[in-house]
Amino acid sequence: MLSFYRNLAKLTRNTSKLIGKKGTDLPGKVLRKLDKDILIKLSKQYDEIVFVTGTNGKTTTSNLIGHTLKEAGINFINNFEGANMLDGIISTFAIQSKNDTKLAVIEIDEGSIKKVMQYITPTKFVINNFFRDQIDRFGEIDTLIATIGEQLEGKNIQLILNSDDPFVTRLSKYGNNNIYFGIDKDAYSFTDYGISESKFCPSCGTELTYDHVHYSQLGYYHCENCDFKHQETKYTVTKAKVEPFIELSINNEDSFSTRLAGDYNIYNLLAAYSLLKELNLDNDLIKNGLGSYTPKNGRMQSIRISESSMALLNLAKNPAGLNASLAIGNPIKEQINYLLVLNDNGADGIDISWIWDTDFNIMKNQNIKNIICSGKRAEELALRIKYSDVNANVVVRKEIKDAVKQLKNYQEKYALVIPNYTALIATQKELENN
């Protein structure tokens, strides 16, 4: 019967692609209509099931892991296209499964953990960070973390946690044989743009004391009133450079260069490294995989848009992510253009008030010529920029196709293109069209 379901999933996916859709979720939706417990049955053959989540960076982290395993010649399945909710995960298990595959690496949307874990329990769970995101869908961070904790409790899952984030550390009590990763205090100097989530102790409510802050709530902390604190890390970035691509040293031993820009990707690389080490992959294979990964999914992806211009495409969907993306322009000396795209579809979260928590003044000392605002909420985006200190020509083009066409007409060497979630694929497609 499972072979029938797998063939049906492949047929559904191919049909969906023929009519111009991605075909990532529909096969799972069809199979779930036929058998509500299909994911339980499809996942039974796997000895190791790894979940990867976090508000920011889960797709990059999952793809770093997947790329490294592929380069190492290891059989596994991975939802590399980012279909990280229930139906997409079902599709991944149905379409990619082979009889000799015993490892699954699954990116999972943090808001879908409760639904997915009704059917499947991972053996390992990588959790990178929690930032305020899509409040209308997830609720506040405290609510989200409490919900995730309920799913983890009593299930004997090894948690691989970012100790620098107190929200992530809160989940420690639900895991078994936990592993922690983080960045040394003096390993790299992040710019902290002042957006901070709650910094209160989850055990007693006392304000946390920070010995060092990397950015936002990430850093070294402890509670003066109880024993809640930054946990000792097994895997630690001891030195990092970003010029503009990241070079890392981990535990003062493993050093390697990467093809990833954006200093926030230091955490994604470290999370991937930690998981791969816990899967007992050889050091040289890990460094080769992480060092050779090139983004192709709108996460720090470079796209040539004209003979003279290169666009750097990066998804951002919350204040912390957008701040990090805007900061990419800081070291660029040449004159640059921006294309910012903001939708408010269901998967984005219809509440876009988070743009007022973003620090657009990050851009004020950059050499910007034009900023194009696009998407369903382009006007609100332009209004937000008006209330910043950014000095640039601001243009509104609601249709993504029109916005990208205008961007391609500019002659500047670099363009930074930052869409939110549902705008990403359409923007990427238009950028890549000749």
Tab-separated table of C-alpha atoms in Angstrom:
chain	number	residue	atom	x	y	z
A	1	MET	CA	0.000	0.000	0.000
A	2	LEU	CA	2.841	2.411	0.774
A	3	SER	CA	4.237	1.987	-2.737
A	4	PHE	CA	0.831	3.032	-4.092
A	5	TYR	CA	0.872	6.169	-1.934
A	6	ARG	CA	4.400	7.015	-3.047
A	7	ASN	CA	3.521	6.628	-6.723
A	8	LEU	CA	0.400	8.729	-6.241
A	9	ALA	CA	2.448	11.436	-4.542
A	10	LYS	CA	4.923	11.529	-7.440
A	11	LEU	CA	2.106	11.672	-9.995
A	12	THR	CA	0.413	14.503	-8.081
A	13	ARG	CA	3.669	16.428	-7.869
A	14	ASN	CA	4.406	16.061	-11.584
A	15	THR	CA	0.871	17.109	-12.505
A	16	SER	CA	1.108	20.135	-10.232
A	17	LYS	CA	4.383	21.174	-11.859
A	18	LEU	CA	2.860	20.856	-15.328
A	19	ILE	CA	0.322	23.547	-14.464
A	20	GLY	CA	3.023	25.847	-13.099
A	21	LYS	CA	2.849	25.090	-9.370
A	22	LYS	CA	5.715	23.956	-7.122
A	23	GLY	CA	4.080	20.673	-6.171
A	24	THR	CA	5.613	20.610	-2.698
A	25	ASP	CA	2.468	20.550	-0.523
A	26	LEU	CA	-0.266	19.115	-2.755
A	27	PRO	CA	0.930	15.472	-2.700
A	28	GLY	CA	0.860	15.505	1.100
A	29	LYS	CA	-2.580	17.085	1.140
A	30	VAL	CA	-3.920	14.372	-1.199
A	31	LEU	CA	-2.368	11.522	0.810
A	32	ARG	CA	-3.682	12.913	4.090
A	33	LYS	CA	-7.207	12.936	2.650
A	34	LEU	CA	-6.839	9.232	1.869
A	35	ASP	CA	-5.194	8.246	5.147
A	36	LYS	CA	-4.957	10.638	8.112
A	37	ASP	CA	-2.127	8.555	9.607
A	38	ILE	CA	-0.048	8.423	6.428
A	39	LEU	CA	2.935	10.220	7.991
A	40	ILE	CA	3.158	7.639	10.797
A	41	LYS	CA	3.370	4.874	8.211
A	42	LEU	CA	5.798	6.641	5.876
A	43	SER	CA	8.242	7.512	8.669
A	44	LYS	CA	8.479	4.072	10.291
A	45	GLN	CA	11.505	2.914	8.275
A	46	TYR	CA	13.789	5.696	9.567
A	47	ASP	CA	16.318	5.095	12.336
A	48	GLU	CA	17.253	8.782	12.655
A	49	ILE	CA	14.811	11.636	12.127
A	50	VAL	CA	16.231	15.132	12.662
A	51	PHE	CA	14.020	18.198	12.950
A	52	VAL	CA	15.504	21.674	12.350
A	53	THR	CA	13.666	24.806	13.463
A	54	GLY	CA	14.140	28.427	14.500
A	55	THR	CA	12.484	31.705	13.616
A	56	ASN	CA	15.386	32.739	11.385
A	57	GLY	CA	17.764	30.518	9.420
A	58	LYS	CA	16.082	27.110	9.560
A	59	THR	CA	16.040	26.682	5.770
A	60	THR	CA	19.695	27.651	5.435
A	61	THR	CA	20.677	25.376	8.334
A	62	SER	CA	18.711	22.436	6.937
A	63	ASN	CA	20.150	22.956	3.454
A	64	LEU	CA	23.700	23.232	4.829
A	65	ILE	CA	23.191	19.859	6.511
A	66	GLY	CA	21.620	18.350	3.394
A	67	HIS	CA	24.342	19.630	1.075
A	68	THR	CA	27.071	18.269	3.331
A	69	LEU	CA	25.451	14.824	3.591
A	70	LYS	CA	24.979	14.719	-0.177
A	71	GLU	CA	28.621	15.645	-0.795
A	72	ALA	CA	29.598	12.879	1.645
A	73	GLY	CA	27.579	10.309	-0.334
A	74	ILE	CA	25.119	9.540	2.467
A	75	ASN	CA	21.550	8.487	1.694
A	76	PHE	CA	18.928	10.689	3.356
A	77	ILE	CA	15.769	12.655	2.666
A	78	ASN	CA	15.444	16.416	3.165
A	79	ASN	CA	12.719	18.976	2.380
A	80	PHE	CA	15.283	21.224	0.677
A	81	GLU	CA	12.582	23.265	-1.060
A	82	GLY	CA	11.429	24.602	2.289
A	83	ALA	CA	7.994	22.907	2.411
A	84	ASN	CA	8.125	22.788	6.195
A	85	MET	CA	4.498	22.376	7.286
A	86	LEU	CA	2.552	19.120	7.652
A	87	ASP	CA	1.588	18.541	4.012
A	88	GLY	CA	5.030	19.477	2.713
A	89	ILE	CA	6.686	17.100	5.181
A	90	ILE	CA	4.340	14.279	4.147
A	91	SER	CA	5.257	15.003	0.522
A	92	THR	CA	8.960	14.746	1.352
A	93	PHE	CA	8.605	11.343	3.022
A	94	ALA	CA	6.379	10.019	0.236
A	95	ILE	CA	8.369	11.241	-2.775
A	96	GLN	CA	11.966	10.900	-1.622
A	97	SER	CA	11.785	7.656	0.370
A	98	LYS	CA	13.838	4.652	-0.734
A	99	ASN	CA	14.051	1.310	1.011
A	100	ASP	CA	17.703	1.749	2.031
A	101	THR	CA	17.302	5.300	3.400
A	102	LYS	CA	17.362	5.468	7.193
A	103	LEU	CA	18.066	9.171	7.810
A	104	ALA	CA	15.650	12.097	7.447
A	105	VAL	CA	16.599	15.755	7.967
A	106	ILE	CA	13.417	17.796	8.117
A	107	GLU	CA	13.083	21.550	8.361
A	108	ILE	CA	9.944	22.274	10.359
A	109	ASP	CA	7.997	25.500	10.730
A	110	GLU	CA	7.988	26.399	14.415
A	111	GLY	CA	4.240	27.001	14.328
A	112	SER	CA	3.619	23.526	12.838
A	113	ILE	CA	5.517	21.493	15.434
A	114	LYS	CA	2.387	20.645	17.438
A	115	LYS	CA	0.505	19.398	14.391
A	116	VAL	CA	3.399	17.397	12.899
A	117	MET	CA	4.384	15.773	16.193
A	118	GLN	CA	0.959	14.190	16.461
A	119	TYR	CA	2.289	11.752	13.867
A	120	ILE	CA	6.070	11.688	14.114
A	121	THR	CA	8.703	12.051	16.847
A	122	PRO	CA	12.239	13.057	15.882
A	123	THR	CA	15.295	11.466	17.446
A	124	LYS	CA	17.212	14.774	17.333
A	125	PHE	CA	15.921	18.342	17.268
A	126	VAL	CA	18.091	21.330	16.256
A	127	ILE	CA	16.713	24.625	17.621
A	128	ASN	CA	18.550	27.780	16.594
A	129	ASN	CA	16.648	30.880	17.785
A	130	PHE	CA	13.297	32.433	18.585
A	131	PHE	CA	12.352	35.964	17.563
A	132	ARG	CA	8.955	37.633	17.494
A	133	ASP	CA	7.416	36.592	14.182
A	134	GLN	CA	3.864	36.429	12.771
A	135	ILE	CA	2.207	37.204	16.099
A	136	ASP	CA	-1.274	36.732	14.630
A	137	ARG	CA	-0.393	33.127	13.696
A	138	PHE	CA	2.056	32.012	16.412
A	139	GLY	CA	1.168	34.239	19.360
A	140	GLU	CA	3.881	35.802	21.508
A	141	ILE	CA	7.167	33.937	21.954
A	142	ASP	CA	6.245	32.698	25.439
A	143	THR	CA	3.125	31.037	24.063
A	144	LEU	CA	5.025	29.462	21.182
A	145	ILE	CA	7.774	28.067	23.413
A	146	ALA	CA	5.263	26.671	25.912
A	147	THR	CA	3.484	24.881	23.074
A	148	ILE	CA	6.738	23.430	21.732
A	149	GLY	CA	7.736	22.316	25.243
A	150	GLU	CA	4.478	20.386	25.575
A	151	GLN	CA	5.316	18.455	22.401
A	152	LEU	CA	8.872	17.650	23.519
A	153	GLU	CA	8.082	16.602	27.068
A	154	GLY	CA	8.603	12.926	27.882
A	155	LYS	CA	9.619	11.899	24.361
A	156	ASN	CA	13.337	11.188	24.896
A	157	ILE	CA	14.494	13.545	22.120
A	158	GLN	CA	18.092	14.768	21.983
A	159	LEU	CA	17.970	18.550	21.723
A	160	ILE	CA	20.759	20.449	19.959
A	161	LEU	CA	20.309	23.968	21.269
A	162	ASN	CA	21.696	27.449	20.746
A	163	SER	CA	22.800	28.266	24.280
A	164	ASP	CA	23.213	31.948	23.376
A	165	ASP	CA	19.430	32.354	23.103
A	166	PRO	CA	17.652	32.198	26.488
A	167	PHE	CA	14.386	31.376	24.727
A	168	VAL	CA	15.995	28.244	23.265
A	169	THR	CA	17.669	27.336	26.560
A	170	ARG	CA	14.215	27.341	28.153
A	171	LEU	CA	13.510	24.096	26.324
A	172	SER	CA	16.483	22.292	27.917
A	173	LYS	CA	14.354	20.569	30.554
A	174	TYR	CA	12.389	18.713	27.902
A	175	GLY	CA	15.357	17.015	26.188
A	176	ASN	CA	17.600	14.040	26.763
A	177	ASN	CA	21.413	14.207	26.542
A	178	ASN	CA	21.226	17.769	25.230
A	179	ILE	CA	24.027	19.326	23.168
A	180	TYR	CA	24.665	23.088	23.213
A	181	PHE	CA	26.351	25.386	20.698
A	182	GLY	CA	27.252	29.083	20.784
A	183	ILE	CA	29.716	31.841	19.926
A	184	ASP	CA	32.563	32.947	22.197
A	185	LYS	CA	32.280	36.443	23.656
A	186	ASP	CA	35.316	37.693	21.728
A	187	ALA	CA	34.935	35.558	18.581
A	188	TYR	CA	33.216	38.205	16.468
A	189	SER	CA	31.860	41.710	16.995
A	190	PHE	CA	28.230	41.825	15.877
A	191	THR	CA	26.431	45.134	15.557
A	192	ASP	CA	23.522	45.121	17.993
A	193	TYR	CA	20.692	47.240	16.570
A	194	GLY	CA	18.869	47.445	19.854
A	195	ILE	CA	15.859	45.253	19.112
A	196	SER	CA	15.609	42.977	22.074
A	197	GLU	CA	13.011	40.380	22.837
A	198	SER	CA	12.124	39.768	26.477
A	199	LYS	CA	15.214	39.251	28.638
A	200	PHE	CA	13.506	37.851	31.711
A	201	CYS	CA	14.214	34.566	33.443
A	202	PRO	CA	11.672	31.893	32.399
A	203	SER	CA	11.931	30.240	35.823
A	204	CYS	CA	11.347	33.145	38.205
A	205	GLY	CA	10.661	36.258	36.080
A	206	THR	CA	13.710	38.195	37.236
A	207	GLU	CA	15.426	40.313	34.585
A	208	LEU	CA	18.417	38.407	33.229
A	209	THR	CA	21.922	39.757	33.756
A	210	TYR	CA	24.022	39.802	30.592
A	211	ASP	CA	27.800	39.468	30.691
A	212	HIS	CA	27.931	39.887	26.913
A	213	VAL	CA	25.433	40.557	24.108
A	214	HIS	CA	26.036	39.411	20.534
A	215	TYR	CA	22.796	40.993	19.278
A	216	SER	CA	19.162	41.180	20.359
A	217	GLN	CA	18.739	38.650	23.217
A	218	LEU	CA	21.629	36.443	22.038
A	219	GLY	CA	24.629	36.366	24.320
A	220	TYR	CA	25.889	35.292	27.768
A	221	TYR	CA	23.322	35.630	30.540
A	222	HIS	CA	22.404	34.372	33.975
A	223	CYS	CA	19.685	34.905	36.532
A	224	GLU	CA	20.696	36.467	39.875
A	225	ASN	CA	17.730	34.851	41.606
A	226	CYS	CA	17.860	31.211	40.452
A	227	ASP	CA	20.032	28.764	38.508
A	228	PHE	CA	18.868	29.645	34.968
A	229	LYS	CA	21.903	30.567	32.833
A	230	HIS	CA	23.803	30.221	29.562
A	231	GLN	CA	24.779	26.562	29.261
A	232	GLU	CA	28.303	25.317	28.608
A	233	THR	CA	28.707	24.703	24.889
A	234	LYS	CA	30.140	21.598	23.246
A	235	TYR	CA	30.586	23.346	19.903
A	236	THR	CA	31.812	26.940	20.022
A	237	VAL	CA	32.811	29.458	17.368
A	238	THR	CA	36.098	30.743	18.740
A	239	LYS	CA	36.957	33.040	15.819
A	240	ALA	CA	34.996	34.410	12.859
A	241	LYS	CA	35.618	36.831	9.999
A	242	VAL	CA	33.069	38.162	7.471
A	243	GLU	CA	34.833	39.809	4.495
A	244	PRO	CA	32.183	39.473	2.994
A	245	PHE	CA	32.134	35.662	3.166
A	246	ILE	CA	32.359	33.885	6.489
A	247	GLU	CA	35.490	32.203	7.812
A	248	LEU	CA	35.106	30.189	11.015
A	249	SER	CA	37.152	28.484	13.662
A	250	ILE	CA	35.277	26.069	15.922
A	251	ASN	CA	36.676	24.920	19.284
A	252	ASN	CA	40.014	26.468	18.251
A	253	GLU	CA	40.488	23.455	15.988
A	254	ASP	CA	38.337	23.199	12.867
A	255	SER	CA	38.848	26.249	10.631
A	256	PHE	CA	37.246	26.657	7.222
A	257	SER	CA	36.092	29.236	4.697
A	258	THR	CA	32.563	29.391	3.308
A	259	ARG	CA	30.627	30.928	0.437
A	260	LEU	CA	28.039	32.442	2.788
A	261	ALA	CA	27.815	36.163	3.504
A	262	GLY	CA	25.848	37.815	6.311
A	263	ASP	CA	27.222	37.503	9.829
A	264	TYR	CA	23.961	36.016	11.169
A	265	ASN	CA	24.860	32.926	9.095
A	266	ILE	CA	27.603	32.190	11.641
A	267	TYR	CA	24.860	30.696	13.810
A	268	ASN	CA	23.394	28.686	10.915
A	269	LEU	CA	26.799	27.240	10.049
A	270	LEU	CA	27.447	26.380	13.688
A	271	ALA	CA	24.044	24.721	14.108
A	272	ALA	CA	24.666	22.591	11.008
A	273	TYR	CA	28.190	21.730	12.154
A	274	SER	CA	26.911	20.651	15.583
A	275	LEU	CA	24.290	18.329	14.141
A	276	LEU	CA	26.705	16.789	11.636
A	277	LYS	CA	29.218	16.118	14.416
A	278	GLU	CA	26.478	14.416	16.435
A	279	LEU	CA	25.751	12.244	13.378
A	280	ASN	CA	29.436	11.214	13.577
A	281	LEU	CA	30.359	12.605	10.178
A	282	ASP	CA	34.087	12.922	9.531
A	283	ASN	CA	35.584	16.401	10.134
A	284	ASP	CA	36.987	16.750	6.631
A	285	LEU	CA	33.619	15.835	5.102
A	286	ILE	CA	31.887	18.413	7.300
A	287	LYS	CA	34.310	21.195	6.356
A	288	ASN	CA	34.116	20.284	2.667
A	289	GLY	CA	30.312	20.362	2.684
A	290	LEU	CA	29.845	23.540	4.696
A	291	GLY	CA	32.630	25.255	2.781
A	292	SER	CA	31.234	24.430	-0.663
A	293	TYR	CA	27.566	25.257	-0.044
A	294	THR	CA	26.229	28.005	-2.323
A	295	PRO	CA	22.762	29.454	-1.618
A	296	LYS	CA	20.176	28.964	-4.359
A	297	ASN	CA	16.943	29.493	-2.477
A	298	GLY	CA	16.748	33.210	-1.866
A	299	ARG	CA	18.880	33.125	1.260
A	300	MET	CA	21.893	35.283	0.396
A	301	GLN	CA	21.599	34.234	-3.262
A	302	SER	CA	23.569	36.172	-5.896
A	303	ILE	CA	21.773	36.739	-9.220
A	304	ARG	CA	23.171	38.565	-12.253
A	305	ILE	CA	20.396	40.922	-13.428
A	306	SER	CA	22.281	42.826	-16.142
A	307	GLU	CA	25.747	43.087	-17.615
A	308	SER	CA	26.676	45.660	-14.992
A	309	SER	CA	24.493	44.721	-11.999
A	310	MET	CA	24.354	41.926	-9.420
A	311	ALA	CA	21.420	41.402	-7.076
A	312	LEU	CA	21.848	39.865	-3.648
A	313	LEU	CA	18.535	38.238	-2.698
A	314	ASN	CA	17.722	37.523	0.938
A	315	LEU	CA	14.468	36.619	2.681
A	316	ALA	CA	13.445	38.656	5.745
A	317	LYS	CA	10.165	38.277	7.616
A	318	ASN	CA	10.607	39.865	11.031
A	319	PRO	CA	12.492	42.800	12.596
A	320	ALA	CA	15.637	40.857	13.515
A	321	GLY	CA	15.863	39.269	10.061
A	322	LEU	CA	15.271	42.533	8.226
A	323	ASN	CA	17.827	44.374	10.367
A	324	ALA	CA	20.422	41.726	9.522
A	325	SER	CA	19.571	41.945	5.813
A	326	LEU	CA	19.753	45.753	5.732
A	327	ALA	CA	23.162	45.613	7.406
A	328	ILE	CA	24.568	43.670	4.443
A	329	GLY	CA	24.819	47.015	2.645
A	330	ASN	CA	27.071	48.595	5.260
A	331	PRO	CA	30.460	47.436	3.893
A	332	ILE	CA	29.551	48.142	0.231
A	333	LYS	CA	31.307	51.319	-0.919
A	334	GLU	CA	29.715	51.590	-4.369
A	335	GLN	CA	26.315	53.187	-4.926
A	336	ILE	CA	23.542	50.615	-4.454
A	337	ASN	CA	19.815	50.160	-5.001
A	338	TYR	CA	17.255	48.369	-2.850
A	339	LEU	CA	14.120	46.417	-3.703
A	340	LEU	CA	11.983	45.697	-0.621
A	341	VAL	CA	8.880	43.523	-1.057
A	342	LEU	CA	6.180	43.174	1.618
A	343	ASN	CA	3.093	40.957	1.400
A	344	ASP	CA	0.511	40.224	4.091
A	345	ASN	CA	-0.784	36.852	2.930
A	346	GLY	CA	-1.736	34.173	5.451
A	347	ALA	CA	1.696	32.535	5.477
A	348	ASP	CA	3.332	35.935	6.085
A	349	GLY	CA	1.105	36.932	8.947
A	350	ILE	CA	-1.402	39.671	8.182
A	351	ASP	CA	-0.035	41.919	10.941
A	352	ILE	CA	2.787	43.947	9.348
A	353	SER	CA	3.271	46.301	12.292
A	354	TRP	CA	6.679	44.673	12.802
A	355	ILE	CA	8.141	46.947	10.113
A	356	TRP	CA	7.931	49.779	12.663
A	357	ASP	CA	10.188	47.759	14.973
A	358	THR	CA	12.804	47.454	12.222
A	359	ASP	CA	15.703	49.912	12.392
A	360	PHE	CA	15.767	51.352	8.874
A	361	ASN	CA	18.354	53.861	10.052
A	362	ILE	CA	20.846	51.038	9.547
A	363	MET	CA	20.757	52.265	5.935
A	364	LYS	CA	21.307	55.962	6.603
A	365	ASN	CA	25.073	55.921	6.054
A	366	GLN	CA	24.926	53.599	3.054
A	367	ASN	CA	25.483	54.924	-0.454
A	368	ILE	CA	21.910	54.327	-1.687
A	369	LYS	CA	20.482	55.795	-4.881
A	370	ASN	CA	17.016	54.207	-5.155
A	371	ILE	CA	14.702	52.192	-2.927
A	372	ILE	CA	11.832	50.406	-4.667
A	373	CYS	CA	8.932	49.298	-2.435
A	374	SER	CA	6.776	46.494	-3.791
A	375	GLY	CA	4.192	43.910	-2.759
A	376	LYS	CA	0.686	44.149	-1.374
A	377	ARG	CA	1.795	46.508	1.398
A	378	ALA	CA	4.258	48.571	-0.618
A	379	GLU	CA	2.736	51.904	0.417
A	380	GLU	CA	3.089	51.128	4.136
A	381	LEU	CA	6.691	50.120	3.552
A	382	ALA	CA	7.408	53.402	1.773
A	383	LEU	CA	5.718	55.320	4.591
A	384	ARG	CA	7.886	53.551	7.153
A	385	ILE	CA	11.040	54.513	5.242
A	386	LYS	CA	9.820	58.116	5.056
A	387	TYR	CA	9.898	58.223	8.864
A	388	SER	CA	13.540	57.114	8.943
A	389	ASP	CA	16.691	59.130	8.263
A	390	VAL	CA	17.453	57.359	4.991
A	391	ASN	CA	18.300	59.697	2.130
A	392	ALA	CA	17.327	58.010	-1.150
A	393	ASN	CA	14.808	58.167	-3.975
A	394	VAL	CA	11.851	56.020	-2.821
A	395	VAL	CA	9.606	54.507	-5.518
A	396	VAL	CA	6.425	52.416	-5.095
A	397	ARG	CA	5.739	49.621	-7.607
A	398	LYS	CA	3.186	47.255	-6.086
A	399	GLU	CA	3.482	44.571	-8.774
A	400	ILE	CA	6.664	42.562	-8.304
A	401	LYS	CA	7.151	42.191	-12.058
A	402	ASP	CA	7.100	45.978	-12.524
A	403	ALA	CA	9.393	46.528	-9.550
A	404	VAL	CA	12.036	44.088	-10.793
A	405	LYS	CA	11.829	45.554	-14.305
A	406	GLN	CA	12.580	48.994	-12.894
A	407	LEU	CA	15.431	47.610	-10.775
A	408	LYS	CA	17.016	46.053	-13.872
A	409	ASN	CA	16.923	49.424	-15.623
A	410	TYR	CA	19.228	50.935	-13.027
A	411	GLN	CA	22.957	50.849	-13.740
A	412	GLU	CA	24.444	50.550	-10.259
A	413	LYS	CA	26.732	47.569	-9.605
A	414	TYR	CA	24.841	46.138	-6.616
A	415	ALA	CA	21.209	45.746	-5.680
A	416	LEU	CA	19.978	44.361	-2.374
A	417	VAL	CA	16.631	42.611	-2.783
A	418	ILE	CA	14.742	41.731	0.398
A	419	PRO	CA	11.282	40.112	0.102
A	420	ASN	CA	9.214	38.573	2.858
A	421	TYR	CA	7.930	34.989	2.797
A	422	THR	CA	5.242	34.757	0.101
A	423	ALA	CA	7.003	37.364	-2.036
A	424	LEU	CA	10.240	35.382	-2.251
A	425	ILE	CA	9.488	32.942	-5.075
A	426	ALA	CA	7.861	35.528	-7.342
A	427	THR	CA	10.718	37.968	-6.774
A	428	GLN	CA	13.359	35.303	-7.408
A	429	LYS	CA	11.609	34.243	-10.615
A	430	GLU	CA	11.491	37.788	-11.975
A	431	LEU	CA	15.126	38.437	-11.087
A	432	GLU	CA	16.215	35.301	-12.945
A	433	ASN	CA	14.129	36.050	-16.047
A	434	ASN	CA	16.202	37.573	-18.858
